[in-house]
Every structure is written in structure tokens, then in C-alpha cells.
C-alpha positions in Angstrom: -5.7 21.4 -23.3 -6.4 18.0 -21.8 -5.0 17.2 -18.4 -1.5 15.7 -18.4 0.0 14.5 -15.1 3.3 12.6 -14.4 5.0 10.5 -11.8 8.8 11.0 -11.9 10.5 8.5 -9.5 14.2 8.2 -9.0 15.3 4.5 -9.2 17.6 4.5 -6.2 15.6 2.0 -4.1 12.3 0.2 -3.8 9.0 1.9 -4.5 8.1 3.7 -1.2 4.5 4.0 -0.1 4.9 7.8 -0.3 6.0 7.6 -3.9 3.1 5.2 -4.6 0.7 7.7 -3.1 2.1 10.4 -5.4 1.7 8.2 -8.4 -1.8 7.2 -7.3 -3.0 10.8 -6.9 -1.6 11.8 -10.3 -3.2 8.7 -11.8 -6.6 9.3 -10.2 -6.6 12.9 -11.2 -5.8 12.1 -14.8 -8.3 9.3 -15.0 -11.1 11.3 -13.3 -10.7 14.1 -15.9 -10.1 11.8 -18.9 -6.4 13.0 -19.1 -3.0 11.4 -19.7 -0.8 9.9 -17.0 2.9 9.8 -17.7 5.7 7.8 -16.1 9.1 9.6 -16.3 12.2 8.0 -14.7 14.7 10.5 -13.2 17.7 8.3 -13.5 20.6 10.8 -13.9 22.2 9.8 -10.6 24.4 7.0 -12.1 26.1 6.3 -8.8 22.8 5.4 -7.0 20.5 4.2 -9.8 20.1 0.4 -10.2 18.2 -1.7 -12.7 16.7 -3.6 -9.7 15.2 -0.4 -8.3 13.9 0.6 -11.7 12.2 -2.8 -12.1 10.8 -2.5 -8.5 9.1 0.7 -9.5 7.6 -0.8 -12.6 6.5 -4.0 -10.8 5.1 -2.0 -7.9 3.0 0.3 -10.1 1.8 -2.7 -12.2 0.7 -4.6 -9.1 -1.2 -1.5 -7.8 -2.9 -1.2 -11.2 -1.4 2.2 -12.0 -1.0 1.9 -15.7 0.7 4.7 -17.5 -0.3 6.1 -20.9 3.2 7.3 -21.9 6.6 6.2 -20.6 8.9 3.2 -20.5 7.4 0.3 -22.4 4.6 2.4 -23.8 6.3 5.1 -25.8 4.7 8.5 -26.5 5.3 11.7 -28.4 7.5 13.3 -25.8 10.2 10.7 -25.1 12.7 9.5 -24.2 11.1 9.0 -20.8 14.4 8.2 -19.1 16.3 11.4 -18.1 19.6 9.7 -18.8 18.6 9.7 -22.5 17.6 13.3 -22.7 21.0 15.2 -22.4 20.8 16.7 -25.8 17.4 18.1 -25.0 18.8 19.7 -21.8 21.7 21.1 -23.7 19.3 22.9 -26.1 17.3 24.4 -23.2 20.4 25.4 -21.3 21.6 27.3 -24.4 18.4 29.3 -24.2 19.4 30.5 -20.7 22.9 31.3 -22.0 21.5 33.3 -24.9 19.1 35.2 -22.5 21.9 36.0 -20.1 20.2 34.3 -17.3 23.1 32.0 -16.3 26.7 32.7 -15.4 29.8 30.5 -14.7 30.9 30.1 -11.1 33.9 27.9 -10.3 33.2 25.6 -13.3 29.5 25.3 -12.4 26.7 27.4 -13.9 24.2 29.4 -11.8 20.8 30.6 -12.8 20.3 34.3 -12.1 17.1 34.8 -10.1 15.1 37.9 -10.7 15.1 39.8 -7.3 11.4 40.0 -6.7 8.7 38.3 -4.7 7.4 35.1 -6.4 3.8 34.1 -5.5 2.3 30.7 -6.4 -1.2 29.5 -6.0 -1.0 25.9 -4.9 -4.2 23.8 -5.4 -3.8 22.3 -2.0 -1.6 24.7 0.1 -3.1 27.9 -1.2 -1.1 31.1 -1.8 2.6 30.9 -1.1 5.1 33.7 -1.6 8.9 33.6 -1.5 10.7 36.9 -1.5 13.8 36.7 -3.7 14.9 40.3 -3.0 17.2 39.2 -0.2 20.0 37.4 -2.0 21.5 36.1 1.3 18.4 33.9 1.8 17.9 33.0 -1.9 21.3 32.7 -3.6 21.4 32.1 -7.3 21.0 28.3 -7.8 23.3 26.0 -9.7 21.6 24.5 -12.7 24.6 22.8 -14.3 27.4 21.2 -12.3 31.1 21.5 -13.1 31.1 18.0 -14.6 28.4 19.0 -17.1 25.5 17.3 -15.5 22.3 19.1 -14.8 20.6 19.5 -11.4 17.1 18.3 -10.5 15.5 21.7 -10.6 16.6 22.3 -14.2 15.8 18.9 -15.7 12.5 18.7 -13.8 11.3 22.0 -15.3 12.5 21.2 -18.8 10.8 17.8 -18.8 7.5 19.3 -17.6 7.6 21.9 -20.3 8.7 19.5 -23.0 6.0 16.9 -22.0 3.3 19.6 -21.7 2.5 18.7 -18.1 -0.6 20.6 -17.0 -0.6 19.6 -13.3 2.3 18.7 -11.0 1.0 16.7 -8.0 3.9 16.0 -5.6 4.9 15.8 -2.0 4.8 18.9 0.3 8.6 18.6 0.7 8.9 20.1 -2.8 6.7 23.1 -2.0 9.7 25.5 -1.5 11.2 24.3 -4.8 8.3 25.5 -6.8 9.1 29.3 -6.8 12.5 28.3 -8.2 10.8 26.3 -10.9 8.5 29.2 -11.7 11.4 31.5 -12.2 13.0 29.1 -14.6 9.8 28.6 -16.5 9.4 32.4 -16.8 13.0 32.7 -18.1 12.1 30.0 -20.7 9.0 31.9 -21.7 6.9 28.9 -20.9 3.5 28.3 -19.3 3.7 26.9 -15.8 1.7 23.8 -14.9 -0.6 24.1 -11.9 0.9 22.8 -8.7 -0.6 20.7 -5.9 1.6 19.7 -3.0 0.1 16.9 -1.0 0.7 16.4 2.8 3.6 14.3 4.1 3.0 10.8 5.5 3.9 10.4 9.2 4.1 7.5 11.5 1.3 7.1 14.1 3.6 8.9 16.7 4.0 11.9 14.4 7.6 11.0 13.3 8.5 11.1 9.6 8.0 7.8 7.9 11.4 6.2 7.0 12.2 3.4 4.6 12.6 1.0 7.5 9.1 1.4 8.9 6.5 -1.2 8.5 4.4 -0.7 5.4 7.0 1.6 3.7 8.0 -0.8 0.9 5.3 -1.5 -1.7 7.0 -4.7 -2.7 6.3 -6.2 0.7 2.6 -6.0 0.4 2.0 -8.9 -2.1 4.2 -11.2 0.0 2.2 -10.4 3.1 -1.1 -11.2 1.4 -2.5 -7.8 0.7 -4.8 -7.2 -2.2 -3.7 -4.5 -4.6 -7.1 -2.8 -4.6 -7.0 -2.7 -0.8 -3.6 -1.1 -0.7 -4.7 1.5 -3.3 -7.8 2.1 -1.2 -5.7 2.6 2.0 -3.1 4.8 0.3 -5.8 7.0 -1.2 -7.0 7.8 2.4 -3.6 9.1 3.3 -4.3 12.7 2.8 -7.6 12.5 0.8 -11.1 12.1 2.0 -14.4 11.5 0.1 -16.0 13.9 2.6 -18.4 11.1 3.6 -18.3 8.4 6.3 -17.3 5.9 3.6 -13.8 4.5 3.7 -13.9 1.4 1.5 -13.7 2.0 -2.3 -13.1 0.1 -5.5 -10.7 1.6 -8.0 -13.5 2.8 -10.2 -15.1 4.5 -7.2 -11.9 6.3 -6.3 -11.5 7.5 -9.9 -15.1 8.8 -9.9 -14.8 10.6 -6.5 -11.2 11.9 -6.5 -10.5 15.6 -6.6 -7.7 17.8 -5.3 -10.3 19.9 -3.4 -10.7 17.0 -1.0 -6.9 16.6 -0.3 -6.2 17.5 3.3 -3.7 20.1 4.3 -2.6 18.4 7.4 0.0 15.5 7.4 -1.4 12.0 7.0 -0.8 9.4 9.7 0.2 5.9 8.5 -1.7 3.2 10.5 -0.6 -0.3 9.4 -3.3 -1.9 11.5 -5.9 0.1 9.6 -4.3 -1.0 6.4 -4.9 -4.6 7.4 -8.5 -3.8 8.3 -9.0 -2.2 4.9 -7.6 -5.3 3.3 -10.1 -7.5 5.3 -12.9 -5.3 4.0 -11.8 -6.1 0.4 -11.4 -9.9 1.2 -14.9 -10.2 2.5 -16.8 -9.4 -0.7 -14.5 -11.7 -2.8 -16.1 -14.8 -4.3 -15.2 -18.0 -2.5 -13.5 -19.1 -5.7 -11.3 -16.0 -6.0 -10.4 -16.2 -2.3 -9.4 -19.8 -2.5 -7.3 -19.2 -5.6 -5.6 -16.2 -3.8 -5.0 -18.1 -0.5 -3.8 -21.4 -1.9 -0.2 -20.3 -2.8 0.2 -19.0 0.8 -0.8 -22.4 2.2 1.4 -24.3 -0.3 4.4 -22.1 0.6 4.2 -23.4 4.3 4.4 -27.0 3.3 0.9 -27.8 4.6 -1.1 -30.4 2.6 -3.7 -29.1 0.3 -6.5 -31.7 0.1 -9.3 -31.9 -2.4 -11.7 -30.1 0.0 -9.3 -27.2 0.4 -11.9 -24.8 -1.1 -14.3 -25.6 1.7 -11.4 -25.3 4.3 -10.4 -21.9 3.0 -14.0 -20.7 2.7 -14.4 -21.4 6.5 -11.9 -18.7 7.4 -12.6 -16.3 4.6 -14.3 -13.7 6.8 -11.9 -14.3 9.7 -8.5 -13.3 8.3 -7.2 -9.8 7.5 -4.3 -10.9 5.2 -3.8 -13.9 3.0 -0.6 -14.8 4.8 -2.8 -15.4 7.9 -4.7 -18.3 6.1 -2.1 -21.1 6.8 -2.2 -20.5 10.6 -6.0 -20.2 10.5 -6.5 -23.6 8.7 -3.5 -25.7 9.8 -5.6 -27.7 12.3 -8.1 -28.5 9.5 -5.4 -29.8 7.2 -3.4 -32.0 9.5 -3.8 -33.6 12.9 -0.5 -32.6 14.3 -1.3 -29.1 15.5 -0.4 -27.2 18.7 -2.7 -26.3 21.5 -2.7 -22.8 23.0 -1.5 -23.3 26.6 -3.6 -20.5 28.1 -6.7 -21.8 26.4 -6.1 -25.3 27.6 -5.7 -24.0 31.2 -9.0 -22.1 30.7 -10.7 -25.4 29.9 -9.0 -27.1 32.8 -10.6 -24.5 35.1 -14.0 -26.0 34.1 -14.3 -28.9 36.6 -16.9 -30.8 34.5 -15.2 -30.3 31.1 -13.2 -33.5 31.1 -16.1 -35.7 32.0 -18.4 -34.0 29.6 -15.9 -34.4 26.7 -15.4 -38.0 27.5 -19.1 -38.6 27.3 -19.2 -36.5 24.1 -16.5 -38.6 22.5 -18.5 -41.8 23.1 -21.7 -40.1 21.8 -20.0 -38.8 18.7 -18.7 -42.3 17.9 -22.3 -43.6 18.1 -23.7 -41.1 15.6 -24.9 -43.2 12.6 -24.8 -40.5 9.9 -22.4 -37.7 10.7 -23.2 -34.0 10.1 -22.7 -30.8 12.0 -26.3 -30.7 12.9 -26.2 -34.2 14.2 -23.1 -33.5 16.2 -24.6 -30.4 17.7 -27.8 -32.2 18.6 -25.7 -34.9 20.3 -23.7 -32.2 22.2 -27.0 -30.8 23.5 -28.1 -34.3 24.6 -24.8 -34.9 26.4 -25.0 -31.6 28.2 -28.6 -32.0 29.2 -28.0 -35.5 30.6 -25.3 -34.0 32.8 -27.4 -31.2 34.0 -25.3 -28.7 32.0 -26.1 -26.2 29.2 -24.9 -26.8 25.7 -22.8 -23.6 25.8 -20.7 -25.1 28.7 -19.5 -27.8 26.3 -19.1 -25.8 23.1 -15.9 -24.0 24.1 -14.1 -27.1 25.4 -15.1 -28.9 22.2 -13.7 -26.0 20.1 -10.4 -26.3 21.9 -10.4 -30.0 21.6 -10.9 -29.8 17.9 -8.6 -26.9 17.1 -6.3 -26.2 20.0 -7.5 -22.5 20.1 -10.2 -20.3 21.4 -11.3 -18.7 18.2 -11.5 -19.7 14.5 -14.1 -20.9 12.0 -17.7 -21.6 12.9 -17.9 -24.7 15.0 -20.3 -26.2 12.5 -17.8 -25.8 9.7 -15.1 -27.5 11.9 -17.4 -30.5 12.6 -18.3 -30.9 8.9 -14.7 -30.5 7.7 -13.1 -32.9 10.2 -15.7 -35.6 10.0 -16.8 -38.2 12.6 -13.6 -40.2 13.1 -11.2 -37.2 13.4 -13.6 -35.3 15.7 -14.0 -38.3 17.9 -10.3 -39.0 18.0 -9.4 -35.4 18.8 -11.9 -35.2 21.7 -10.5 -38.4 23.2 -7.0 -37.1 22.9 -7.9 -33.9 24.5 -9.5 -35.7 27.4 -6.1 -37.3 28.0 -4.4 -33.9 27.8 -6.7 -32.6 30.5 -5.5 -35.3 32.9 -3.5 -33.6 35.8 -0.3 -35.5 34.9 -0.8 -35.9 31.1 2.5 -34.1 30.3 3.1 -31.3 27.8 1.0 -30.2 24.9 
């Protein structure tokens, strides 16, 4: 039988990064082995389920590129794929337990009668795990049908896995202790159990359990912050899985080719949002300039900054400098308009250079005299000005950068000179000379 995996989220909130990782591991496993990936929605909790949460799951998975072969919007031979539409199926399977004498009524609810024996499972990640059901005080018979007629998670989960012919259940380690219960149910049904793989929990850097309020928890936040879907997939894959090499940056196709459950770690994964940003930068760098410009433009437009005809060249100048697309506006604002702010600490650093003001004043006059402007011509002029003052060109480059951008770091100085042009460069240097005056006022 070909591999069949599933992701079965409950639509009670946004798609959490932990759920996304579960979906990803199931998707990668199925794609690696040429199998089928199923999306099944566990929406029986009417009080907590919302259409917005359901859509957030679909949108999050679509953005990540985790397409499903069977499920909502796709159909399939084992639907419906919403648990809320499967009650008649559950009734049929429940009757099998009634007929077999494996359930009994207890205060209006129905309990499943465990066989009082040790149950051993061989988990593909955690190894052999045994739960001893001989002590009823530790393992009381579990409710499978509530007094209101609704079925509990353990029952519907098992029925759906059997009905949909799931071969591998890859889920969070927090479900590990549920599996022996599920194995008892499957045995009572006379079914064949899927293979189970329980993946490690995701913890914060300090070792605490990741909550819904922690940075990076909501998949829906990533597009708004300027992450690339491929980068987020890459980062999430590294939360509990390793290629067993020094490589950390992978395309989706590379992840599919290399993924295996054997390389899933046993220890909990630590979520590092700064590393996630670094991974995103590694995915931005190889992008074509055209793709980067197209991706960055909406973020600049959203801030109200002007988008000139040469915006492509402006964005290209910071392509290898930013980690997130949302950082682009702040990285290029001084190139798009002349009303930008100067970093006070950086200005004070220039003030500490006693010769900076005089050198910049001379440079402004020299810039204004350049007949045909180019970055090379400007840099050559800078060298001449520095030499005539008995200084080194490097002593003038930092003050010039601050004069042109208001900051200590940013695009290559040559790019800045080219993009601003002669008039704007000259005007900015002259303005900065005034700012450096002892009583020039605020910035």
C-alpha cells in the first residue's frame, strides 16, 4: 500500500507554527515517498470552531506551499473531510463496539472497555513505548461517546484514520500517551494500525513551552513581516529535523529529497526567531533582482514613501542588506526622499572627528565642480580632497556616508552616490556641514 499521511487541525484559532511543522513533516514524508497527503478538519467542537480559523488554516498552508491531495476543496474517495459531516460514519463504527461488547453506559456517557494488558508501541521517532493497562486505577476505561451523543477525539481520530486508510501518523509528542488508547480501539475494530511517529515539542529559547502569544507562533504573521514562504518552510523543517550535514539552507525540492523520519531528533526543538530571520535572508540573497523588487515594492508603498522610476535600482542596493522585506522601507527611505532623520549617536561620532566639517565643506565644493557625475568620479574627487588636506580617503568616507544617509551603515557608498546624483549629494553634504556647527540646533 502506498503511503498516506494526514494533517488534522482543529479550527479554533490561527495556524500555529507547531501545527504548520506537523503538516510540513507529513507533507514532506508523503512527497518523498510518492504518497498521498490528506487534510482533514477536526471541527466537531461547535462552541470553539470558527470559519475565520478554518480559512486561516487553509490560507496558511497555501502560503507555505503545502498542497493537499485529498481534503476540503480537493475531494477524494474517503470524504467528507470535515468531521462535523461524518456523524453517520461514527455511528456505524460505534455500533461495532456495542455489538462486540466493548462499550458500556456510564451516567449517560459510553465508555470503552480496555483490555487489561500491557500495550507496546514501536514509535518511529521515540522507539518502544509500553503502557500497562493492568492497573485500572491508572488507566480507567475511557469515554468514547458523551452523554449529549457527541464522540470524543480519541474515537473519531481512530475511525477517520482507519476509514481513510492512513499508513503513517506523524504528530506532536504531546499525543504519545494517547497512542496506546488508539491501538486498543483499533484492535477492537479488527483494523490495522498505522505506523506512528511522534515529533519533539517546540520550546522557546529559554526552554519554556511555546505559547500562542510568543513571537513567531502565528503563521499568518509571517507574510505581513516580509518572510518568504520557502524560508519559513526551511526554518520550520529544522525544528526537530536535521539533514545530518552542515547544510541548513534548503529549497522545497531539496527538503522533499532529503527528508526522512530517521533524521527527526528525539530532543525538543528550540525556536529561535532571530535564526528564522537569518534563514529568510539566505533565501532573499539568491533571488533575482526583478523578483526581489517585485516582492519589496508593496512594503514600500504601504509606508507612503514615493516609488520613483528607478525604484528597481534603489531596492537592488539593499537586497543583500535586509533580512525581511518589511525592513526595506527603512533601508531605502533616504534614497527616496530628502526628508530623512539622522542617527544622533552617529552624528556625534562624526563631530568627534575635528577635521570632518572642513573636509566635508571642501568636498561639497568639489562635488559641485564635477562636470560629469558618476560614483567613480565622486570617489576620485573625495580622494583628491582628502589628499590635499593631508588626510586619507577613509577618514572622509564615513562622514560622507552619514551626510548622505544619516546613518552609519547601509548600501554601498558607490550605489548611494549614483542613486542620489550630483545635486542631491552636494546639497546633503552642505546641509550636514551646517548640522555639524556647534549651535546648529537639533537634527
